[in-house]
XYZ file of C-alpha atoms in Angstrom:
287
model
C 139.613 120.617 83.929
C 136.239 120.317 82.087
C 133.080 120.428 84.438
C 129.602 119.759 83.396
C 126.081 119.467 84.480
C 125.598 116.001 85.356
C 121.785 114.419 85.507
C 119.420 116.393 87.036
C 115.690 117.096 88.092
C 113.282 118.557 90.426
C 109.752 118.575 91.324
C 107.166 119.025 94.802
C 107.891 116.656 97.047
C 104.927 115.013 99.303
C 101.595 116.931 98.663
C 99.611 115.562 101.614
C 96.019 115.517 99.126
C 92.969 113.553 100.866
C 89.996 113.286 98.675
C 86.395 112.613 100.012
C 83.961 111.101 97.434
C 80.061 111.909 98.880
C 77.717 109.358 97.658
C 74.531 110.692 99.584
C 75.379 109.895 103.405
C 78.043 107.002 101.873
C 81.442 108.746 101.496
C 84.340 107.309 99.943
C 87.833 108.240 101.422
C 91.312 108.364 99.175
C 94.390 109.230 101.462
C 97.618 109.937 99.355
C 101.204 111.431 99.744
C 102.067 112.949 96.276
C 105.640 113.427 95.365
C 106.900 114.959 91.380
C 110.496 115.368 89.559
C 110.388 116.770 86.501
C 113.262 116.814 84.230
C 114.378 117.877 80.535
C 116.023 120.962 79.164
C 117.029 122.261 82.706
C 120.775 123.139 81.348
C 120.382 127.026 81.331
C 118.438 127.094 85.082
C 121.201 125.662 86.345
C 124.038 127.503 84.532
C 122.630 130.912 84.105
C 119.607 130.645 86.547
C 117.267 131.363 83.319
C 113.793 130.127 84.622
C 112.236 130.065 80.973
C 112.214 126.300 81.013
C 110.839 125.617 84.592
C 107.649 125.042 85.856
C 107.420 125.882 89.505
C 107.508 123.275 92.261
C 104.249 124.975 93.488
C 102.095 124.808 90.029
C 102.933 120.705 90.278
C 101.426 120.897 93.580
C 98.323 122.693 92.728
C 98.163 120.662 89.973
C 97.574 117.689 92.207
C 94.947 119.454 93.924
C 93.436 120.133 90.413
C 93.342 116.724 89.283
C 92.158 115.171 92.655
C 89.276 117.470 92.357
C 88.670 117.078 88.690
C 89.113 113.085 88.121
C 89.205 111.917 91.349
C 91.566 109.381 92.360
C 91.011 105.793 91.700
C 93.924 103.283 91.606
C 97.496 105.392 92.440
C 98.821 104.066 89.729
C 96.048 105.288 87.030
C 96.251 108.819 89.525
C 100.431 108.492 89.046
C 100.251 108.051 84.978
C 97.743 110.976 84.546
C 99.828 113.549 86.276
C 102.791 112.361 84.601
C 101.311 112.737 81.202
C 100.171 115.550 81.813
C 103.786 117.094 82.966
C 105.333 115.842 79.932
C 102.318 116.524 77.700
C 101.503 120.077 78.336
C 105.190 121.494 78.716
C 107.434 121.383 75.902
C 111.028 121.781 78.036
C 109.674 118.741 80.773
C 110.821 115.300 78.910
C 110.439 112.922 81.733
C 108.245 112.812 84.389
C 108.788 110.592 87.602
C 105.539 110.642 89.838
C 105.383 109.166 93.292
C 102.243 108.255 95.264
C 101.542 106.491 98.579
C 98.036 105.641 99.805
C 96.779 105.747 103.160
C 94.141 103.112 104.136
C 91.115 103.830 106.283
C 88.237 101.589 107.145
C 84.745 102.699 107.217
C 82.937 102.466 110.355
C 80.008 104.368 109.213
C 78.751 105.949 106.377
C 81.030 108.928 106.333
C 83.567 107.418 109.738
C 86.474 106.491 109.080
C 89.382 104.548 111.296
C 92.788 104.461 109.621
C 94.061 101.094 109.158
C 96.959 99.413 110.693
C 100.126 100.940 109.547
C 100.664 99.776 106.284
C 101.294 102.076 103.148
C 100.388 101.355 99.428
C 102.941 102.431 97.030
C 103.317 103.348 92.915
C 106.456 105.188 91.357
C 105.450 105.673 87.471
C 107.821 107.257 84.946
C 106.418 108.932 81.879
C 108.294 110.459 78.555
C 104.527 111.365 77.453
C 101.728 109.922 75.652
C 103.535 107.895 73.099
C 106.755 107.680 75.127
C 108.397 104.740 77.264
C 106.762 104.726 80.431
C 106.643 102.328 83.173
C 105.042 101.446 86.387
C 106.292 99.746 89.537
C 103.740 99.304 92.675
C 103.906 97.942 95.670
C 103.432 98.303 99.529
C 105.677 98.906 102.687
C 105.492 98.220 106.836
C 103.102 95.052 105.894
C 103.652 93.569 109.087
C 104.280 89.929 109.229
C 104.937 86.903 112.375
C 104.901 83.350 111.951
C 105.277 82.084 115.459
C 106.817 78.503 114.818
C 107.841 76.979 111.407
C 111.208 78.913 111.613
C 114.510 77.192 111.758
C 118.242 78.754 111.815
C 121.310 76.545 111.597
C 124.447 75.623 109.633
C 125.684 79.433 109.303
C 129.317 80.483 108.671
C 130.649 80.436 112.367
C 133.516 82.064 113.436
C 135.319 83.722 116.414
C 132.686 86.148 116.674
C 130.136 84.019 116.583
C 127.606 84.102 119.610
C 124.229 83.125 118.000
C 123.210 79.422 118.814
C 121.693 77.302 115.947
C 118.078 76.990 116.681
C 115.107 74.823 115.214
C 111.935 76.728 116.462
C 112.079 80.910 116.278
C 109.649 82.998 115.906
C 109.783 84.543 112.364
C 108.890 88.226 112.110
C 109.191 91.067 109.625
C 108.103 94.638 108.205
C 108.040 93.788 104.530
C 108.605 96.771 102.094
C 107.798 95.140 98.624
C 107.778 96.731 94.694
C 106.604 94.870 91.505
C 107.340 95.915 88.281
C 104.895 95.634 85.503
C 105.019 94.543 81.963
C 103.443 97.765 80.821
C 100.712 100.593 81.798
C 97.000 98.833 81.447
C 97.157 96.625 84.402
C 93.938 96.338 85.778
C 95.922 97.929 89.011
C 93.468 97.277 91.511
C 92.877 93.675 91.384
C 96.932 93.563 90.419
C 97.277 94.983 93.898
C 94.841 92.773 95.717
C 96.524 89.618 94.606
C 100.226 90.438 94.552
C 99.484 91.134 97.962
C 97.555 88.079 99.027
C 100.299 86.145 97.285
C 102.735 87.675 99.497
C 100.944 86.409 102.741
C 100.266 82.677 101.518
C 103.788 82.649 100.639
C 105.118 83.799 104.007
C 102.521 81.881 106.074
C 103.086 78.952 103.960
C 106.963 78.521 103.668
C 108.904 76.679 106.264
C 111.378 78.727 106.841
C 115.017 78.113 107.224
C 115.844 81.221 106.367
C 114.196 84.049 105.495
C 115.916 84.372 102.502
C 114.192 81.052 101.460
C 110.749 83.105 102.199
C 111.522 86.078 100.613
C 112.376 83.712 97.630
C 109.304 81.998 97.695
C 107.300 84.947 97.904
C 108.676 87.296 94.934
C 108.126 83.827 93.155
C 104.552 83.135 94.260
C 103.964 87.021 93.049
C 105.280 86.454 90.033
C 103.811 82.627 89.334
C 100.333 84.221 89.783
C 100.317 87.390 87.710
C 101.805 87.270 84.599
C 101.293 91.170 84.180
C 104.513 91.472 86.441
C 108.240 90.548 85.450
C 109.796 91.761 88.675
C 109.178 91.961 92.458
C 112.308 93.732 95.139
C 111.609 92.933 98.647
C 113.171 94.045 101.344
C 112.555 92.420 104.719
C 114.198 93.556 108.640
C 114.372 90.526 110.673
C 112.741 91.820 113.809
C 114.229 89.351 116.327
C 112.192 87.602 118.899
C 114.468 86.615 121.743
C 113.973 83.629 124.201
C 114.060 85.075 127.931
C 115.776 83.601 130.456
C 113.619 83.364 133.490
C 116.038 80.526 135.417
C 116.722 83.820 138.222
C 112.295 83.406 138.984
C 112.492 79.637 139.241
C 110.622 79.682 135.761
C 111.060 77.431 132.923
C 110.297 79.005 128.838
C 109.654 76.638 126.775
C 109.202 79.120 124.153
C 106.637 81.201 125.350
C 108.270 83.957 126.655
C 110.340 86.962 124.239
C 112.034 89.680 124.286
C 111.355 91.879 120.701
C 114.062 93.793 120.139
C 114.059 96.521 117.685
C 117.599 97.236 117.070
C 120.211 95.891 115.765
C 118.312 94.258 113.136
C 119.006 91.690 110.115
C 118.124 93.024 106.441
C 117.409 90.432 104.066
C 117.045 92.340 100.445
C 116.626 90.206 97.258
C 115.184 90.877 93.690
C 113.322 87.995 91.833
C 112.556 88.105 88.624
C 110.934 86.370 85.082
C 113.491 85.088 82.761
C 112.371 87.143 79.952
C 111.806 90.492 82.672
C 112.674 93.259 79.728
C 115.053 96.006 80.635
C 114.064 97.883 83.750
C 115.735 101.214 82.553
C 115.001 104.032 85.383
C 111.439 101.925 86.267
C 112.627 101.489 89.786
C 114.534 104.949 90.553
């Protein structure tokens, strides 16, 4: 039997890196969660445990301590594609660079107070072979928390002998919406990219009578991808956090729909990819 070293890489995983910008008494605040895999010409670290070829785990982190303080960080995606060129750049054994980043939003209340805002997180995975190489950049955003209160039918589902769930034609609509777009190439203006994939996203699921929320997760990769052309892609994946109807009969109480009980568990998962017809190859963009 023949055994070999399969596909491989490594890297510093979540460097915590906050970076305060001080304009006079008007700071600006970036919040990130930093995450690197490296890969290349790894076969002897594994086989022998040769280290020539490796560049350790914590030199990537201080490196994105380094570049924080040197350039700053802008747009996570512009912050993403300079590390990885750098990786790939400045080592001869690293070939491919993967570089993760999620951004932390805070609100100013002041000119140097802060209050962090809501719970949703910005997101960019970019993948670099180095300057001149294939690289690629997917962004996006997670726990974007989402309700439409009416507008929301469910009916003419499979039903079997297991079947419990009536057929309704007013729910509540809810949902924790973990979204990732995939760009055309690397010069997106990122920021404004960001801005209005993500407004598109809202119109779309405030917009959209729903009969299922496939049919809104559907209309809102496609209003995403309608309104930027920079983007060939969009996954979304999208929890159906059930809103139940509470019987309150036993109080002498009517509901008409006023009344729920949000249950976290069990949940739906609705998970869908849309896409432009002439989307190129997505390669290892989205791994």
């Amino acid at each position: 039997m023949t055994v070999l070293l399969g596909p491989n890489r490594y890297g510093k995983a979540e460097t915590r890196v906050v970076r305060v910008t001080r304009d006079g008494d008007v700071h600006r605040l970036k919040d990130c969660n930093v995450s690197v895999s490296l890969s290349g010409e790894m076969e002897d670290v594994h086989l022998t445990g040769d280290n020539a070829a490796v560049l350790p785990t914590d030199s990537q982190k201080n490196t994105v301590f380094a570049f924080a303080r040197e350039h700053g960080i802008g747009e996570i995606e512009d912050f993403a594609l300079l590390l990885a060129r750098h990786f790939t750049d400045s080592q001869p054994t690293i070939q491919h660079a993967r570089v993760e980043v999620e951004e932390y939003a805070w609100e100013r209340l002041a000119g140097h107070s802060f209050v962090r805002a809501g719970t949703e997180v910005r997101t960019a995975v970019v993948h670099s072979a180095g300057t001149g190489g294939a690289e690629s950049v997917v962004s996006g955003l997670r726990d974007l928390v989402v309700l439409n209160s009416t507008d929301s039918e469910f009916h003419g589902y499979i039903q079997d002998e297991y079947t419990t769930l009536p057929p309704t034609n007013d729910r509540i609509l809810a949902t924790e919406v973990t979204a990732r777009w995939r760009h055309r190439g690397t010069g997106a203006d990122f920021a404004a990219s960001f801005a209005s994939a993500r407004a598109c996203l809202l119109e779309a699921f405030a917009g959209t009578y729903s009969l299922s929320l496939q049919q809104t997760l559907y209309a809102m990769g496609r209003r995403v991808l309608e309104t930027r052309p920079e983007l060939c892609e969009v996954r979304l994946a999208m929890p159906n956090k059930h809103h139940f109807d509470v019987d309150l009969t036993p109080f002498g109480l009517d509901n008409p729909g006023l009344v729920f009980h949000a249950a976290d568990r069990p949940y739906g998962l609705i998970e869908g990819t849309v896409l432009t017809g002439d989307a190129p190859p997505a390669s290892a963009a989205w791994e």
